[in-house]
Amino acid sequence: MNKRIAQPETNPVTYEVIRSRLLAITDEMRIALQSVSGSPTVTDACDFFTGLFLPDGSFVSMGFQVTFQAPVVGHLIRAVYERKYFQLNDGDMFCGNDPFVGALHQNDVQLAGPIFADGKVIAWAGVEAHVTDIGGMDFASWSPRARDARQEGLRLPCVKLVEAGKMREDILEMILTATRLPAQLGLDFRAFVATLNVARERMGELVARYGAETLVAVMGEMMTDSEARFRARLSEIPDGHIHAADFLEHDGHSNELYRIDLNLSKFGDRLVFDFGGSSPQAPGFVNATRSGLEGGTIGSLLPTLAYDIPWNQGICRAKVPNSTRQCGGYPSSTILQAWGEQASREGVLQKDTVWLALGPKSGLRRMREGDVFKGRWQGGGGWGDPLDREAQAVAADLKADLISSDAAFQIYGVVCDETLVDEQATEQRRAQLRLDRVGGKFKPADASRSAKPIGSIGYNLLIVRSDDELQVISKGGCVLSRDSTRWRSGAVKGKSPLPGCLNIRLHDRLTMTSYYCPSTGQMLAVDVHEADRNPTDDVILDPHSLHSADRLAAAE
Amino acid sequence: MRFYLGTDVGGTFTDLWATDDRGNAQVFKSPTTPDVLTGVLNVVRIAAEANGLTMREFCAAIERFGHGTTVGLNALLTGTAANTLIVTTEGFGDTLEIGRMRRQTAGLAEAEVTDFFLHNRYLPLVPRGNIVEVDERIDARGQVVKVLDENQAARALRAKSREIGNVEAIAVCTLWSTANPSHELRIRDIAAEVFPGVFISLSHDVAPVVGEYARMSTTAANAALGPIAGRYLSRLQEELRREGMRVPVVMMTNAGGVLPTEVLNGRPAYALFSGPAAGVIASAHIGAQIGVKNILSTDIGGTSFDVGVIVDGRPIMRREISVGGASICIPSIDVDSIGAGGGSIAAVSFGKLTVGPRSAGSTPGPVCYQRGGQEPTSTDADLVLGVIDPDHFIGGRMKLDVEGAKRAIHDKIAKPLDISLLEAACGIRDVLDSKMSDLLRRATIERGKDPRDFLLFANGGAGPSHAWALVRDLGIRKFIVPAAATVQSAFGCAVSGLGLTKERPVYLRVSTAGTPAAKDLDAVAGTLSDIDREARSELSNAGARGAINTVRTLAIRYRGQSNTLDIAVINATFDATAFKAAIAEFEREYEANFGEGSTDAKAGFEIVNARVLASGVLEPPPTENRGVMEAGVARSVVFDVAQGPIETAIWRTSFPPPDAQVVGPAIVEFPGQNVVVPPGYRAVADRIGNLHVASEP
C-alpha cells in the first residue's frame, strides 16, 4: 500500500493534469486568435489551426479546427533550425506561408515561436490561418489562371517577424504592401502575435509549477502513449492492401484529367501510403506539395482511425507518406455553376433570369451589383444500394427538397404522389429494377448455410469461412470470390449511363461501372474510372491475418 | 410575520430559500416532479409546515416570490417544445438548416470533437417542413423593395395549416425587420386570423439583432417555448393566488434581475437560463453585502462545474448563448460550464488516469450510494480520503458504503496503475480539480483578468469541499462559502432586484482619423435615448419603485472583426466628445484583453449595437444570523498524498454564528455540503453566515 510512485515527473496524475492543461492552452490560443483576427475565414469559417510542438516540429497538442494543418507548422519550425544564420532568442517569432517549406497554399500564413525554459528551447507554439489576401495575380490569392506558384501570392519561406518580443515593423510593412487588404491582414498578424503570447505565458506558468523536465517528459510520453494506442488499433485490423483512385479535372487552363492514386498497405502495426501511381505535376493550380499531401493524409487519419486517441504526432509515427507527386484541389465535375447577369434586383431574384452555364474552374469574373453566381452541389456519397433505402425515408428527403421526384423514382425506385408513398407500386418497381440489373434472370444463391461470418467489406459484403475456405459472399447469399477478397470477378457488371437527375457530368475520359449481386440484383459497388482502364479491386486482405483475427474472436 | 421566498427548479431537486422579516433564513428541498409545478408547490408546503403554518396562512404572508426554472431549457433540449411554424422572406427557408455550418467546437470536450460520430447531433429547432416563405422584401436601409403580398401570405399559411395541423406557435422573421418592422407586424395580423389564439413571436421584437440566422433561431426558440412556459407560469401564479398569495411571481432572467411573469409571458427565451444566472446574481448580492467586487462564482454539482465571473460588482455578460446547437441571441450572464462534478467517473485506459467528462449522475450515482454504480467517481474518492463522513451525508439521511468505494478505486484505478489506494483517490481528486482550475483560468484570462484579483465563492454540494484546492492552484487569496451555498440559485431569485435589457442595432463606421458626421452620431444618440426611455417605462410598469438606474453600452469592434466589446457610454449625450471617449475606452479594454500591441487603429472602427440595462430596486429581504456550531468527532483526512492521513477536527452547523472560527485541518459539515479547511488555513464566519476561508498569514 505504501509503494512510491516510480518517478514524480511521470506519475499518471501529473501526466493527466499537464495533458489537460496543454489542451486548455491550445484552446486559449484559439480564443485569442478568433477574438483579434480580422478575417471572416478565421472568425466565422474557422479555417485555422493552433498547436504546441516539440523542437523537432512534432505536434504535441492541437486545436480542433482544420486537422489537415496539424503537421504543417512543424515544417516551418524545422526550416528555422535548418537556417543556420538564425539565432534563437526568447520572444522570437517566425512567419511562413511557402508551400515548398510547409503550407497547403500561400493563403495559409503561419507564425511559430520557441518557448524557453532555463535558457533552453523546450517547445514551440504555432498558429496558422487562412488569410483573405496575400497578393498574387488575383484577388484573394486564389488564381485558377496561375501557371506557377510565383503568381499565387507573396511567398514567405521562413522569416523572423518578431525579434525578442518586438515586431519587425519593416518586415510587417513589406508583407502588408503585398496584400490588397492591408488593414485586415494587419489585424491577422496582431492576432497571431497575441496567440503565441498566450501560449508563451501559459507554458511559462506550467514550467514554474512543475519544472521544465517534467513538462518535457510528459510531452514525450503523450507522443509514445498515442503511438502505442494507434499501433494497437492498427494491429486489430486485418493486413492487406487498399487501392483507391480519384480524379481532378481541369487545371485552370485546359480540361485535362488528373489521377490521384493511393495504394495503402497495412501490415502489423504499420500503414504505408503510396501515391506513386498518380498523374505527374499539372501546369496549373491543382497541385499539392509534400506538406499538403502530408497534411491531407494525417488530417484524414485522425478522425477515422484515431477518433478516441489523443491527437498528436505520435499517431503519425505509424505511417510513412511515400511520394512527392501531386494531389489536392477541388473536383468540380459534381458542382454545376451558372452565371445570371443582372439576375437580382435589390436582392430579389428575377423570375425570367437566363442562366449561363459555367464550366469547371471558370476563373475570375467581375461582378456588378445585381449579378448572381449560382453553385449547385450534388448530394453526399451514399451508403449501400439506393433500392434498399426505406421508401418513407426517401419520401421525407423529397419533402425536404433534398432530392427531386425524378431521383426518387429513377434512383430509389420509389413511386409516390408528392410525398405519399405507393408501397405496392414501389415494391414492384424495385423488383423490376433489380431484375433488370442482372439481365432478367437471378442466379440461385450458392453460399453454404454453415458459412461463418468473420468480417465484412462495407455493408453488403460478408467475409465468411466455409469448410476452411475463405469466401466473400453477398448478403443475398451468392459466393463472389474464394480464397481472396477480390470479389468483383464474381459480381454482375453493369455499365449504365448516369441518370440525368443526378446532376452530375463526368469528364469525357471517365466512365462508371456498377456491380450487382447475381442472386438478388442488389448493388454492391459503383466505380468511377478512366474509360480505358478497368476498375481495380479496392480491398485486398491477407487471408492469413483474417484467420488469426478469427481465432482471436473464437478465443474470447 | 412576512416571508421572502426564492425557488429554483433543478434537474433533481426543487430548492427553496426563505427568510422571515426578522432575518431567519431557512433552506428546503423537495424532489422535482415531471410537471414541475407540483414540486414547487410541495416545497412551499414543506416550508409552511416547518414554520407551523397552514399553506394558506403561509402564502398570505409571502412578501416576495422569486422563481427560476430550467423548464424551457429542458423542453428545447428534449424536443418537447411547442409545434412551431416559421414565416420568413422568400428564399430564406433554409436559414436554420444552414446555420453557421456548425463548425464551432468551443466548449466541447476533447472526445466530443475528435469523434466525428458525435458531431451534428442536433436537429434544427424547427423542421424544414414547418417553414413558410412569403413574398416580400425590405432592404438594409428599411425601404420596402417588394411590398408584402398579403394574399399569398394568407394562402401559404392556410395551406401549411392543412398540411401539418396542430400549430401551437408561430415565429415571424423577415429580412431587415430590425430596420423596418411593418411587414412583420402585418404578417402577425394575418397569422392571427389564420391561427386564432396561437402564440406569435416577432423577430424585431424578441431579438433585434443584425444577422438573420441568430435572429431566426432566437425567435423560433422563443415561439417554441411560449405556449409551454406561459402555461406553466400562469398556472403557478394561479395556484399560489388561490392559496392566498397576494404578490406576483417574479422570474429570474438570463441577464440577471427578476421580472413579473406577465412581462415575460411573451418572451420566455429571456428566462431560459434563469437557474445559472440566479446563482451568479446570488454571489454578486453577497459580494455587495460584504464589500467584495471581483468574484469567481462557482457551482460544483453532481455532473457539472459552472463558473460566472463578476468584475466590479457586475456579472460578465455575453450576447449570444447556445442551446442544443442553436444560437440564442439574448443578453445573458456568461456562465461557463464543463462536465466535472461529484459524479465524474474515473477510469484507466492504456495506463493513464482519466476523470470525467462521463458522469454517473444521481442514478446510478457513485459506487458508495449503493444504487448500482460500479465505476469509481470523485465522490467515492472524497469518501475514501475522509472528506465525507459516511454516516453523516446529507445530514445523515443517506448511509454511504466506504468499503464499496475503496474496492472500486482499488480494482479499477490503484491496481492497474500499480499505486496505493490513497494515491489513486488523491489522483482522482487532483485530476478533477485541475480541470476545474483550467476552466477558471480560461474564464478569467480570456477576458484579460488575473484570477488572483478575485475571491472564489464556492457553491453547490461539492463546491465547498474542492474550493481549497482550486484557490491554492490559482493563487487566490480566499474562498467564501455563502450561507445559502446549497441553494444559491433559489437565494439569488429571492434577493435579486428588477432588471430588464433593451437592445437595438445601430451602424456607424469610422476610418482611423475621422470623427463621424454629426447626423450619424445623432442617430446613435437617438437610438440610445429611445431604448433608455422604453426600458425605464417597462420597468416601472413591472412594479419598480423609486429610482431606476440604466447602464448604456455600445458594441464596438475594429472594422472587419466579428467580435465586439461592450463599452459603456458615460456621457449624457453621444456627441463627438463622447464618441472619442468611447473609442479610447474600447482601445484600452482591447489591449487589456488581448495584450500589448494587439490594437490596430489603422483598421478603423465600427459601432454595431446599442443596449440599455435597466435595474430597479425591490426591497431586499433582511438577513440575520442566529446559528450554532458544534464540535463533532475528529477523523483522519488526506489532504496531500505525501503527508498521508492527518487528524482533522470536525464541526457541524447549518448556519455558522458570527465570528465563529475554525483552524485547519478541519471540516465544517453542513447538511448537504462539507467545507474543507486544509492545514494552514483558517475559516471565519461573518455576521450573515458566510464562511471565509483563507491561509494563515
XYZ file of N, CA and C in Angstrom, chain B residues 61 103 107 111 147 163 225 235 279 317 322 325 333 351 363 394 448 556 598 606 609 667:
66
model
N -48.737 35.267 3.766
C -47.667 36.056 4.398
C -46.464 36.264 3.474
N -19.431 24.564 -37.438
C -18.048 24.104 -37.331
C -17.428 24.515 -36.002
N -16.107 24.819 -26.288
C -16.883 24.306 -25.167
C -17.139 22.814 -25.196
N -13.225 14.453 -26.417
C -13.790 13.286 -27.088
C -14.947 13.654 -28.009
N -43.372 44.879 -51.950
C -44.472 45.005 -50.991
C -44.975 43.613 -50.612
N -51.728 21.202 -43.974
C -50.699 20.172 -44.161
C -50.215 19.599 -42.836
N -41.144 27.963 -27.019
C -41.282 27.896 -25.569
C -42.554 28.570 -25.085
N -50.097 29.079 -14.554
C -50.694 28.112 -13.619
C -50.055 28.234 -12.233
N -27.672 31.961 -9.816
C -26.525 31.604 -8.997
C -25.492 32.720 -8.975
N -21.269 39.561 -19.087
C -22.395 39.117 -19.909
C -21.902 38.607 -21.253
N -25.717 29.308 -26.583
C -26.030 28.220 -27.488
C -26.817 27.148 -26.744
N -27.349 23.313 -29.899
C -26.805 23.607 -31.219
C -27.401 24.840 -31.872
N -26.077 36.515 -18.648
C -24.902 36.377 -17.793
C -24.100 35.201 -18.343
N -2.980 2.649 -19.371
C -2.045 3.056 -18.328
C -2.156 4.497 -17.888
N -28.321 8.738 -10.697
C -28.592 7.315 -10.879
C -27.732 6.795 -12.014
N -25.596 14.244 3.712
C -26.868 14.993 3.703
C -27.502 14.926 5.091
N -8.815 38.981 -20.112
C -7.764 39.890 -19.704
C -7.692 40.093 -18.196
N -18.668 47.775 -29.869
C -17.677 48.370 -30.777
C -16.666 47.306 -31.190
N -1.703 44.595 -29.503
C -2.747 43.930 -30.297
C -3.725 44.934 -30.911
N -16.065 50.168 -35.969
C -17.496 50.043 -36.271
C -18.273 49.961 -34.962
N -24.163 47.977 -32.261
C -25.323 47.644 -31.447
C -25.399 48.570 -30.239
N -12.931 20.149 9.076
C -14.032 20.097 8.112
C -15.281 20.615 8.811
